[in-house]
CSV table of C-alpha atoms and ligand atoms in Angstrom, one decimal:
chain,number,residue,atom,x,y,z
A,785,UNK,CA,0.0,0.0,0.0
A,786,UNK,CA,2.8,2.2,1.1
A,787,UNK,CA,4.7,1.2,-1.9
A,788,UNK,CA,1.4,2.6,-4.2
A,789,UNK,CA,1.4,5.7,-2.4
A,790,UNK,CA,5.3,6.7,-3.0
A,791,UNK,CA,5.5,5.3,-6.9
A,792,UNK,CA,1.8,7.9,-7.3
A,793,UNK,CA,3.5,10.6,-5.1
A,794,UNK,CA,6.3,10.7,-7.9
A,795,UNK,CA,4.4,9.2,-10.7
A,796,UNK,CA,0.8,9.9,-10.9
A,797,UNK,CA,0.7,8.4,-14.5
A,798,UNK,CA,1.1,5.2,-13.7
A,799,UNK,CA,-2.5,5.3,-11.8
A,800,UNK,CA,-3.8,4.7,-15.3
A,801,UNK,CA,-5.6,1.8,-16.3
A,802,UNK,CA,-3.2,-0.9,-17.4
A,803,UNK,CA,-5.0,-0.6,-21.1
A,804,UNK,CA,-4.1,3.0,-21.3
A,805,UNK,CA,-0.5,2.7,-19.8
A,806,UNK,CA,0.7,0.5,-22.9
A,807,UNK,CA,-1.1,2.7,-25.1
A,808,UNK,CA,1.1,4.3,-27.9
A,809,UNK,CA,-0.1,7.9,-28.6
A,810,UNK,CA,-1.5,8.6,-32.1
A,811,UNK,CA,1.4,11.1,-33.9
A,812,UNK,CA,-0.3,13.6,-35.9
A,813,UNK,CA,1.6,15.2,-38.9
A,814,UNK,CA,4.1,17.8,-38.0
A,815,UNK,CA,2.5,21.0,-38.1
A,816,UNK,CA,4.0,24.2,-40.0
A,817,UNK,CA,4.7,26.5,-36.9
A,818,UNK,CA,6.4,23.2,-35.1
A,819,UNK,CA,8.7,23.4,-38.3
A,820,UNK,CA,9.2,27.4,-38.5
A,821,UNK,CA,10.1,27.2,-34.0
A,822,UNK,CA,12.5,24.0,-35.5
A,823,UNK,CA,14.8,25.2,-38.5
A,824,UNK,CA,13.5,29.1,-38.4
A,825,UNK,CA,12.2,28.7,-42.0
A,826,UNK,CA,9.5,30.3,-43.6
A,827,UNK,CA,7.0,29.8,-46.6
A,828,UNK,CA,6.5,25.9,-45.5
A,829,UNK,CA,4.1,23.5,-47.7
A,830,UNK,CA,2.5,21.0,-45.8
A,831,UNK,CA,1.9,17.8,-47.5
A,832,UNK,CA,1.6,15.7,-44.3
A,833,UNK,CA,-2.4,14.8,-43.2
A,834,UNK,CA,-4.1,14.8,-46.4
A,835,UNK,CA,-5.9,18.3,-45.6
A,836,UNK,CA,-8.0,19.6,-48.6
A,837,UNK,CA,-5.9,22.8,-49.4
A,838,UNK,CA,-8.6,24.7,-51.3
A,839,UNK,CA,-10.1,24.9,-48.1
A,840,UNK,CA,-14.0,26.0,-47.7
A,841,UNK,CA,-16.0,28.3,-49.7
A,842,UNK,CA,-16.5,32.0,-49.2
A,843,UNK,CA,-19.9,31.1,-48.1
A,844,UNK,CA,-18.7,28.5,-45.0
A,845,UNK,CA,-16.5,30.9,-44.1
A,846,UNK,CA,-18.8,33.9,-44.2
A,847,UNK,CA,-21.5,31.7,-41.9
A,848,UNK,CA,-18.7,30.9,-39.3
A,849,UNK,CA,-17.9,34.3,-39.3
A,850,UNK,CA,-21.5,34.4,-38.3
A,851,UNK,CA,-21.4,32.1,-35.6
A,852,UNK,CA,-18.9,33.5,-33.6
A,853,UNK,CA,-21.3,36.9,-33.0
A,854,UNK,CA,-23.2,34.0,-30.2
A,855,UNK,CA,-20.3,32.0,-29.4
A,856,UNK,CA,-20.7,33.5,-25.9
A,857,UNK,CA,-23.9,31.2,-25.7
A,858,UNK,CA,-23.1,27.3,-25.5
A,859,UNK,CA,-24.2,25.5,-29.1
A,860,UNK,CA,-26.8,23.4,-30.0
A,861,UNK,CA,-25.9,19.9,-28.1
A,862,UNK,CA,-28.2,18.1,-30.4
A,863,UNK,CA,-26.8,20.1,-33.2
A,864,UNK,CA,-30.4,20.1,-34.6
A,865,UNK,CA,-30.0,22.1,-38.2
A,866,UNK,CA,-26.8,20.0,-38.9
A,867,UNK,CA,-28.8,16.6,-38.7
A,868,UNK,CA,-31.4,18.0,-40.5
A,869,UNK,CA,-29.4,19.3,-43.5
A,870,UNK,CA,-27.1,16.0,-43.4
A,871,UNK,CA,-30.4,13.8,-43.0
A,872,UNK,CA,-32.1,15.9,-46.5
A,873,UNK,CA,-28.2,15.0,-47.7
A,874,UNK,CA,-28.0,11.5,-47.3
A,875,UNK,CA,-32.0,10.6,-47.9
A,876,UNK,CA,-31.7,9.2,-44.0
A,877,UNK,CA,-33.8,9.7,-40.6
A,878,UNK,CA,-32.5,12.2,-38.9
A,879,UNK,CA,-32.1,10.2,-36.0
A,880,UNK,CA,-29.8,7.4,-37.7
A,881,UNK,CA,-27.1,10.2,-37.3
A,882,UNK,CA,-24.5,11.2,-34.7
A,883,UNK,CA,-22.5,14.2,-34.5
A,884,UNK,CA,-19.1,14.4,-33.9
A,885,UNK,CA,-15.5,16.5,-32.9
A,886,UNK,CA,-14.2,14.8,-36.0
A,887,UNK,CA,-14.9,11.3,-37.1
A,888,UNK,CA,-12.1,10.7,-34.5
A,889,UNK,CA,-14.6,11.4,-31.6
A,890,UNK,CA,-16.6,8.4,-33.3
A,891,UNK,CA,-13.9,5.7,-33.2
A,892,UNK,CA,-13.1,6.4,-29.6
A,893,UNK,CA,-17.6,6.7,-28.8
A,894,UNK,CA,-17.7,3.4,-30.3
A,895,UNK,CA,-15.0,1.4,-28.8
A,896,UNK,CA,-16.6,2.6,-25.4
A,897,UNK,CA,-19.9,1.6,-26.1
A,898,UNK,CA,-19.2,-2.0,-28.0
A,899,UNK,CA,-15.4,-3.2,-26.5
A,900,UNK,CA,-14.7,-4.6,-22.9
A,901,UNK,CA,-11.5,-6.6,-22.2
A,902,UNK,CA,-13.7,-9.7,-23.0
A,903,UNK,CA,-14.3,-8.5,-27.0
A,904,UNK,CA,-12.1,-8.3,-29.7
A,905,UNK,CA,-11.7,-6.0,-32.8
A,906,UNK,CA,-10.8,-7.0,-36.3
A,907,UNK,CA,-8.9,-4.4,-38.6
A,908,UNK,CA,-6.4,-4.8,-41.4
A,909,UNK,CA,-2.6,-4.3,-41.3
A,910,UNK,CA,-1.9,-0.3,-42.7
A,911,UNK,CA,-5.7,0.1,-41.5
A,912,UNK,CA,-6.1,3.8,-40.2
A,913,UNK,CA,-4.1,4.1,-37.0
A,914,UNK,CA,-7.0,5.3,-34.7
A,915,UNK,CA,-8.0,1.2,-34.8
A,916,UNK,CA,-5.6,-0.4,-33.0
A,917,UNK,CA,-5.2,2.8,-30.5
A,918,UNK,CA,-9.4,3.4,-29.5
A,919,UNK,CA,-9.4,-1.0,-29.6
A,920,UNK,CA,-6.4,-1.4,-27.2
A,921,UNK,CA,-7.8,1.5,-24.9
A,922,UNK,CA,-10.5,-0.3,-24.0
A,923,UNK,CA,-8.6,-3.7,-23.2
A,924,UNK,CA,-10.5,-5.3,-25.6
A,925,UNK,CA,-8.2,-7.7,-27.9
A,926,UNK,CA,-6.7,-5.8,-31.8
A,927,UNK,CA,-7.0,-8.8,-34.3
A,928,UNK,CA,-4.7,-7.4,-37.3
A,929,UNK,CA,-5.4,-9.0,-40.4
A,930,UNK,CA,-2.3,-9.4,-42.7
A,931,UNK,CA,-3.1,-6.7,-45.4
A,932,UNK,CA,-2.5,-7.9,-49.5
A,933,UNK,CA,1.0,-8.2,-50.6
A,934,UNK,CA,3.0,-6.2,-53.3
A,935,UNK,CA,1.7,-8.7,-56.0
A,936,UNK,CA,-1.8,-8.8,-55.7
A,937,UNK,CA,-4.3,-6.6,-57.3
A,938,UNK,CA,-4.9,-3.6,-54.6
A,939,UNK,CA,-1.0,-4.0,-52.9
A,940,UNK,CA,-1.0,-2.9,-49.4
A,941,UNK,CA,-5.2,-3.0,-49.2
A,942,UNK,CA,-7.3,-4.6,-47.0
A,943,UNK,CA,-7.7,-9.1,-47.5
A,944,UNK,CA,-11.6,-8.3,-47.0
A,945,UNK,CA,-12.0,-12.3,-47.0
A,946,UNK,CA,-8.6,-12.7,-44.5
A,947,UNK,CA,-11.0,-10.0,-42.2
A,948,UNK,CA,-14.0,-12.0,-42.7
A,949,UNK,CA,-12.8,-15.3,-41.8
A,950,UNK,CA,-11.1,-13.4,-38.6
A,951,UNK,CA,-14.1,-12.3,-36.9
A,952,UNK,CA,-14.8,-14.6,-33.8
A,953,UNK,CA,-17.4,-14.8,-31.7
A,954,UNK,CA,-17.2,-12.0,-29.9
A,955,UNK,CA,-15.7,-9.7,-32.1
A,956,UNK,CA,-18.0,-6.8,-31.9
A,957,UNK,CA,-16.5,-3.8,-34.5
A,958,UNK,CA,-15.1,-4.6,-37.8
A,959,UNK,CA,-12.9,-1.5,-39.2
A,960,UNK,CA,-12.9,-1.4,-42.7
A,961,UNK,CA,-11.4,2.0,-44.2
A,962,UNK,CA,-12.7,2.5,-47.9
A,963,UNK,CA,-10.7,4.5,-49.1
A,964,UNK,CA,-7.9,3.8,-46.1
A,965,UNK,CA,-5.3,5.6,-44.9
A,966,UNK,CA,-2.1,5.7,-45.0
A,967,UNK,CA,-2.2,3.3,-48.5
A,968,UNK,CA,-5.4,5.0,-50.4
A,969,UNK,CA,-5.9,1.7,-51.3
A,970,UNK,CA,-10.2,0.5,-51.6
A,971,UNK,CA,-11.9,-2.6,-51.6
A,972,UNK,CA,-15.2,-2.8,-54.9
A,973,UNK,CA,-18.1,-2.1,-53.1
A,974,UNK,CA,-19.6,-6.2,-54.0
A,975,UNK,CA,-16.7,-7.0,-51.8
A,976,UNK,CA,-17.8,-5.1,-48.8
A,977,UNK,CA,-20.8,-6.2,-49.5
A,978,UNK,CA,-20.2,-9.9,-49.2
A,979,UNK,CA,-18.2,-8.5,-45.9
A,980,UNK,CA,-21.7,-7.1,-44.9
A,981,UNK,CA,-23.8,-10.1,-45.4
A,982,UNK,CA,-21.5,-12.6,-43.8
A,983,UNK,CA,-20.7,-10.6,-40.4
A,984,UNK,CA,-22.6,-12.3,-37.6
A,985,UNK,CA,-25.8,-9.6,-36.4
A,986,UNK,CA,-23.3,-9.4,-33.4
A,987,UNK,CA,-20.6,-7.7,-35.0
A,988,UNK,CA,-20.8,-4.1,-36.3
A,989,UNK,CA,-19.3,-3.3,-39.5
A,990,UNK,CA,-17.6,0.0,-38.9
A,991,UNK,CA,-16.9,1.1,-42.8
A,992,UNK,CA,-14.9,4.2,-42.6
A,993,UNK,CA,-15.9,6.8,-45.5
A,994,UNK,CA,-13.4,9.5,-44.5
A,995,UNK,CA,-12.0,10.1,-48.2
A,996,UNK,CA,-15.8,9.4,-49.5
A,997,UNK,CA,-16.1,12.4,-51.8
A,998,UNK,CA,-12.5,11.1,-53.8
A,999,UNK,CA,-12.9,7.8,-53.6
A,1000,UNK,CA,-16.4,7.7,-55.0
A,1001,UNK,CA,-14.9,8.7,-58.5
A,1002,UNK,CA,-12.7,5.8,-58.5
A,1003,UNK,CA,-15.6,3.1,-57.6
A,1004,UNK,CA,-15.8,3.1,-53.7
A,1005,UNK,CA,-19.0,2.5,-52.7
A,1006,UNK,CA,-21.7,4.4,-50.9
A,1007,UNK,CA,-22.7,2.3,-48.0
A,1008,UNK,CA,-25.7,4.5,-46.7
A,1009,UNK,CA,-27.6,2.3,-49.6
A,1010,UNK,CA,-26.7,-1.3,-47.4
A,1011,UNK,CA,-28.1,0.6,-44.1
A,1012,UNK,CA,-31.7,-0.2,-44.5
A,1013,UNK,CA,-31.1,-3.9,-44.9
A,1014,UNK,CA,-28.0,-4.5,-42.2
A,1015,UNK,CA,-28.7,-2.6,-38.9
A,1016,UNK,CA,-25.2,-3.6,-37.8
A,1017,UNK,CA,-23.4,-0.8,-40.0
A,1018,UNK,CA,-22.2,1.9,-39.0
A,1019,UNK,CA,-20.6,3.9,-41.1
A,1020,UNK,CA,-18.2,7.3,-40.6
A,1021,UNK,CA,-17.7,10.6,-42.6
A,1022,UNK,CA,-16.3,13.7,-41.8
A,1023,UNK,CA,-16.2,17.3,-43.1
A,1024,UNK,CA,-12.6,17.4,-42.3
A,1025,UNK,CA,-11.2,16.1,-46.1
A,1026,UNK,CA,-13.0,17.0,-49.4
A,1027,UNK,CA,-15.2,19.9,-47.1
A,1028,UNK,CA,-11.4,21.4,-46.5
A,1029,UNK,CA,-12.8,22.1,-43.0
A,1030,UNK,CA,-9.8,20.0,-40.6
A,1031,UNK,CA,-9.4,22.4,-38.5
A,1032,UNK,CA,-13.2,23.0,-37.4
A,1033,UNK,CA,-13.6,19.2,-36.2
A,1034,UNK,CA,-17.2,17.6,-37.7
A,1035,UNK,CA,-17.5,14.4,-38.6
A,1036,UNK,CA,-20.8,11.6,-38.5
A,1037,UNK,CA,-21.8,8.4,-38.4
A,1038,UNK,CA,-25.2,7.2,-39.8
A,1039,UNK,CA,-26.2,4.0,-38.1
A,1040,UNK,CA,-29.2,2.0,-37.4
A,1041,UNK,CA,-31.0,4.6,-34.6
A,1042,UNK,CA,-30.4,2.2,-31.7
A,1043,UNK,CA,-26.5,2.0,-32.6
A,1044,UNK,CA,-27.3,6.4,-32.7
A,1045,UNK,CA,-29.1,6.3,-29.4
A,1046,UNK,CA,-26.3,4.2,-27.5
A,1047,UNK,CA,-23.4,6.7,-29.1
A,1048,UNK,CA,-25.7,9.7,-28.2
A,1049,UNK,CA,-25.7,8.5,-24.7
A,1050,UNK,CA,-22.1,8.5,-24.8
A,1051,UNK,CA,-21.0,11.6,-26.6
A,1052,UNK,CA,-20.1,14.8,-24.4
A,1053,UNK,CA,-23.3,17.3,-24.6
A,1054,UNK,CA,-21.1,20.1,-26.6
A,1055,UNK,CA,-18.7,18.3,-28.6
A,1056,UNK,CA,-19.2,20.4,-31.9
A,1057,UNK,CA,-18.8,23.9,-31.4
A,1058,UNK,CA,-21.3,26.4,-32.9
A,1059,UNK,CA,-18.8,27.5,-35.7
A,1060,UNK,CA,-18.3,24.3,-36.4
A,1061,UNK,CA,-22.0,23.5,-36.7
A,1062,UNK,CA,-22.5,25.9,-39.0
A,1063,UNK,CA,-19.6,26.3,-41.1
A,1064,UNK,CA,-20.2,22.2,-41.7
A,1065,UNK,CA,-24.1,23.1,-42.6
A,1066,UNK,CA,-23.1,25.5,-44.9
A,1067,UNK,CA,-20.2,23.3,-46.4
A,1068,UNK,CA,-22.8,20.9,-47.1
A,1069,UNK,CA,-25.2,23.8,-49.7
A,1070,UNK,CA,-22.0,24.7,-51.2
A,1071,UNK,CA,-21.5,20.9,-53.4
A,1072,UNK,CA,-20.4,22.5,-56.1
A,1073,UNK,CA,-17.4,24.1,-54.5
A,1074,UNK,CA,-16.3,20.5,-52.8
A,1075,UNK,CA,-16.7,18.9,-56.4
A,1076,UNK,CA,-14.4,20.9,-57.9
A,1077,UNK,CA,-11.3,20.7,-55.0
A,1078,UNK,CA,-12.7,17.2,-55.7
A,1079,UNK,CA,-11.4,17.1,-59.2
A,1080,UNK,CA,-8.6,19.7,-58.7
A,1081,UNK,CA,-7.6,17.0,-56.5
A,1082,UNK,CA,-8.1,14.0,-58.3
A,1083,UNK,CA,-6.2,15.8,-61.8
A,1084,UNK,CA,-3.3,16.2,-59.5
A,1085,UNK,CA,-2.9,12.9,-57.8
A,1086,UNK,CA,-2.8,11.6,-61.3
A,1087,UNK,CA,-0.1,13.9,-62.6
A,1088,UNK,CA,1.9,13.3,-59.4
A,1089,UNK,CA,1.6,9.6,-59.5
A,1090,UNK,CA,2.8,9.9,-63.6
A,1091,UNK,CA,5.3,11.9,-62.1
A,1092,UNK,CA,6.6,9.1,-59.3
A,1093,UNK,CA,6.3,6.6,-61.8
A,1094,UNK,CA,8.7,8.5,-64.6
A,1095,UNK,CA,10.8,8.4,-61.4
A,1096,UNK,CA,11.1,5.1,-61.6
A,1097,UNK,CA,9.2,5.3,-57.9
A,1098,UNK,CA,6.5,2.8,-56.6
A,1099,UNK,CA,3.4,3.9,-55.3
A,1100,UNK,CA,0.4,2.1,-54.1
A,1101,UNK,CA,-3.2,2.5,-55.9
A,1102,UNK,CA,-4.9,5.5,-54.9
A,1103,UNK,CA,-8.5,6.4,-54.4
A,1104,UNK,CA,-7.8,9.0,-52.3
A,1105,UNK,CA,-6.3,12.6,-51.6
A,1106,UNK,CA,-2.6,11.2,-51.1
A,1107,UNK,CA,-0.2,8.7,-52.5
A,1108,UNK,CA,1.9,5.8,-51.1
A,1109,UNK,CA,5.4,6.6,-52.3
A,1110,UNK,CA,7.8,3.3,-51.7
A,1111,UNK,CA,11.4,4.0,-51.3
A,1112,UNK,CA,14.6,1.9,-51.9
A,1113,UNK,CA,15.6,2.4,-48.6
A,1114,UNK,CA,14.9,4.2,-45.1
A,1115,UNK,CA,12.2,6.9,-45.6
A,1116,UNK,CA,13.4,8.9,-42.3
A,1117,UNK,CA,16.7,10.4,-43.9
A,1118,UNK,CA,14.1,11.6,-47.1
A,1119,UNK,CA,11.5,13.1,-44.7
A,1120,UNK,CA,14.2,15.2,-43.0
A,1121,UNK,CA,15.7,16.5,-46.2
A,1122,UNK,CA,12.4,17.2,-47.4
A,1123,UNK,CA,11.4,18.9,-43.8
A,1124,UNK,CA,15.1,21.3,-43.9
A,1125,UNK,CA,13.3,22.8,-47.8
A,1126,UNK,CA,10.1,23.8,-46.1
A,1127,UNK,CA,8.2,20.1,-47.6
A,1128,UNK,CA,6.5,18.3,-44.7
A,1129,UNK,CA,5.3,15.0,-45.6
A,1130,UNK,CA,4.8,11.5,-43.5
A,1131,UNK,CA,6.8,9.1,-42.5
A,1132,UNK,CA,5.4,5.9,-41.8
A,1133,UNK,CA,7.8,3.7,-39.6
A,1134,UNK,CA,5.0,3.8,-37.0
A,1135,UNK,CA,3.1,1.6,-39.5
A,1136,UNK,CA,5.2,-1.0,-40.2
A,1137,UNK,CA,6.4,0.6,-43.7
A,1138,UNK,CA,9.9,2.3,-42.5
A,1139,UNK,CA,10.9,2.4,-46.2
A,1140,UNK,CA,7.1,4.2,-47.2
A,1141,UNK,CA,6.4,7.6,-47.2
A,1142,UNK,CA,2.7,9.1,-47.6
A,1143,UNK,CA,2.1,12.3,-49.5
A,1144,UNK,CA,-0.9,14.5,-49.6
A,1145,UNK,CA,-1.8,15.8,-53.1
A,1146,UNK,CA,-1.3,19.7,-52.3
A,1147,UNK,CA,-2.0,22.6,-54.7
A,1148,UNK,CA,-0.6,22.6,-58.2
A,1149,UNK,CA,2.7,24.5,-57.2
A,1150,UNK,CA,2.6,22.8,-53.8
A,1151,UNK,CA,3.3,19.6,-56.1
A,1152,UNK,CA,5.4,21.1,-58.5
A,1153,UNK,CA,7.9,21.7,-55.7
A,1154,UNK,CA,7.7,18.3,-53.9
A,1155,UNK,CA,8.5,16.7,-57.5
A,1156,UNK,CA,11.7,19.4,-57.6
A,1157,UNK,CA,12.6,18.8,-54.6
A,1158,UNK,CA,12.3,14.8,-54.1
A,1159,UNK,CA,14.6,13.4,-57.0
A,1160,UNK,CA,17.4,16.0,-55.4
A,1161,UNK,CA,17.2,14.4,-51.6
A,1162,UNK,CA,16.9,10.7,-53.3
A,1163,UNK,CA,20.1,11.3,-55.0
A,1164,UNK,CA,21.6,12.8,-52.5
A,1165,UNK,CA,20.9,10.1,-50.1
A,1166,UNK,CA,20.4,7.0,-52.1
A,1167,UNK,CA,17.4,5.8,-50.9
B,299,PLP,C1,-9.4,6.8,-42.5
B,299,PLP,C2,-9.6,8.0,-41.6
B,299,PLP,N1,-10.6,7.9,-40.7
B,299,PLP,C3,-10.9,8.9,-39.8
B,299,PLP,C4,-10.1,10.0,-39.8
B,299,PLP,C5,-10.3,11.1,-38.8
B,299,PLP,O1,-10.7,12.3,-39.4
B,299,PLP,P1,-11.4,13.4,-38.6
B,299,PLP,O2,-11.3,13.1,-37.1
B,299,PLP,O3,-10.7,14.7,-39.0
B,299,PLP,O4,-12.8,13.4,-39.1
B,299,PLP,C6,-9.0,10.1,-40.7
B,299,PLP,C7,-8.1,11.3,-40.6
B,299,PLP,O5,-7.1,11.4,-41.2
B,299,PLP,C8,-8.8,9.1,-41.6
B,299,PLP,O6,-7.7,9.1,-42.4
């Protein structure tokens, strides 16, 4: 007892939960004025957590402008006029929808709700980081499913049959990122389908539709169509990619209204501020303007992958707003070249790929100097 009391006198974090001591935290991409503080440098491009760089509209902006003349007044917990606009969006019951600070908030509301140290959770090798971390906080057990190799037809992407045939009996959450992140790989939607029809009613298919908007134009599917028929989907979206709104922090699932009711219970009264709220209703009127940073996007991930490939560089498929890029050796003496000319990108040794590094598809002369600047550092350092 006495022992307890001197190790918390001198090191209170070790009162944590076991399941939270062994955590790993998640390591966001380095942000610009880390960099400017670090090497003093100026006009930075950062190409590091697939941000939409034409940003919001004129119109978002102006309505979260707006916002801030009540911000004095706590927002709407039930975020009523969001739902609304997102249910008339998605042709869905307003209450099959829950709000939240980024579709981050959602992973970590549904790992509380569905995960004790007695379940497990299935997710695929290079799955999106934030499965293994919101899994292994709750004690439950992180079944990784060996992702498909080099030579098969999506390299890198989720073995949706492997992840099938892993679910156990009391596997309750499935992850499936489509498109994922960090590989922009995708499974065809009849694939997640057949994932769909032969999870047990007891598992929930979490299908993770961060990069929706881009991967839609390459085939990904739109799940909100399998809803009606499999109350055990859930599936996630945010307003933080193709809606360029990152920094404001909105992102939803749509779910069968118990699975709503249950993450309701859960989520913290206020967790999307009232800019937020409407800056994300407004970003919603405003499809036009998210199409075309949609195909801005899209136009450049294709020139920068001809680009890679002229290189004589490998990257993995893409359905997303970033590319793979395979290197011949370590990426980490590459990302610190890149980081000393004002280029942040990510490294992704903390994924298992040491010799991968992911790149977000910027604006045009964003690229333009990541493709002047890369084939100098790889020369220089051989990798
Ligand atoms: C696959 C995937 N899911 C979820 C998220 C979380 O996004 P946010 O919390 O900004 O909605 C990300 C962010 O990069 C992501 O890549």
């Amino acid at each position: 007892m006495s022992t307890d009391r001197q190790t918390a006198d001198r090191h209170p974090g070790r009162l944590a939960v076991p399941a939270v001591r062994e955590l790993s935290p998640y390591v966001p991409g380095k942000p610009i004025s880390e960099l400017e503080r670090e090497f003093g440098i100026r006009d930075i491009v950062k190409l590091a957590s697939n941000e939409n760089p034409y940003g919001p509209s004129p119109h978002t902006l102006a309505a979260m402008r707006a916002a801030l003349d009540q911000v004095w007044l706590y927002p709407d917990g039930s975020c009523h006029d969001l739902k609304q606009g997102l249910a008339r969006h998605l042709g869905v019951d307003a209450d099959c929808l829950t709000l939240g600070n980024g579709s981050n908030d959602l992973l970590v509301l549904l790992a509380e709700a569905f995960l004790t140290p007695s379940h497990s959770a299935v997710f695929s090798q290079y799955g999106f980081a934030l499965y293994p971390l919101v899994t292994r906080e709750t004690g439950a057990q992180a079944i990784e499913v060996p992702a498909l190799g080099y030579d098969s037809d999506m390299p890198l992407g989720h073995d949706i049959a492997a992840m099938t045939a892993a679910i156990a009996p009391n596997t309750r959450l499935v992850f499936v990122a489509n498109p994922n992140n960090p590989t922009g790989t995708w499974a065809p939607p009849a694939t997640v389908k057949r994932l769909l029809e032969q999870s047990p009613s007891s598992t929930l298919l979490v299908l993770d539709e961060a990069y929706f908007e881009y991967g839609h134009a390459r085939g990904t599917q739109d799940g909100v169509a399998w809803l009606a028929e499999h109350p055990n989907l859930v599936i996630l979206r945010t307003f933080s990619k193709a809606y360029g709104l990152a920094g404001a922090r909105v992102g939803y699932a749509i779910s069968h209204p118990e699975v709503a009711e249950v993450l309701n219970r859960l989520r913290p009264a206020f967790n999307v501020n009232s800019p937020a709220q409407a800056g994300a209703l407004a970003a919603l009127a405003d499809q036009a303007h998210m199409r075309q940073a949609v195909d801005r996007t899209m136009r450049e991930l294709a020139r920068v992958e001809a680009e890679f490939k002229r290189l004589g560089r490998w990257t993995a498929p893409s359905a997303a707003n970033f590319l793979l890029l395979r290197l011949d050796g370590p990426a980490a003496p590459v990302f610190e070249q890149l980081l000393r000319r004002g280029l942040i990108v990510r490294p992704l040794a903390g994924y298992g790929l040491a010799n991968c590094l992911r790149i977000s598809i910027g604006l045009s002369q964003d690229n333009d100097r990541l493709l002047a600047a890369l084939p100098q550092v790889l020369a220089a350092s051989a990798a």
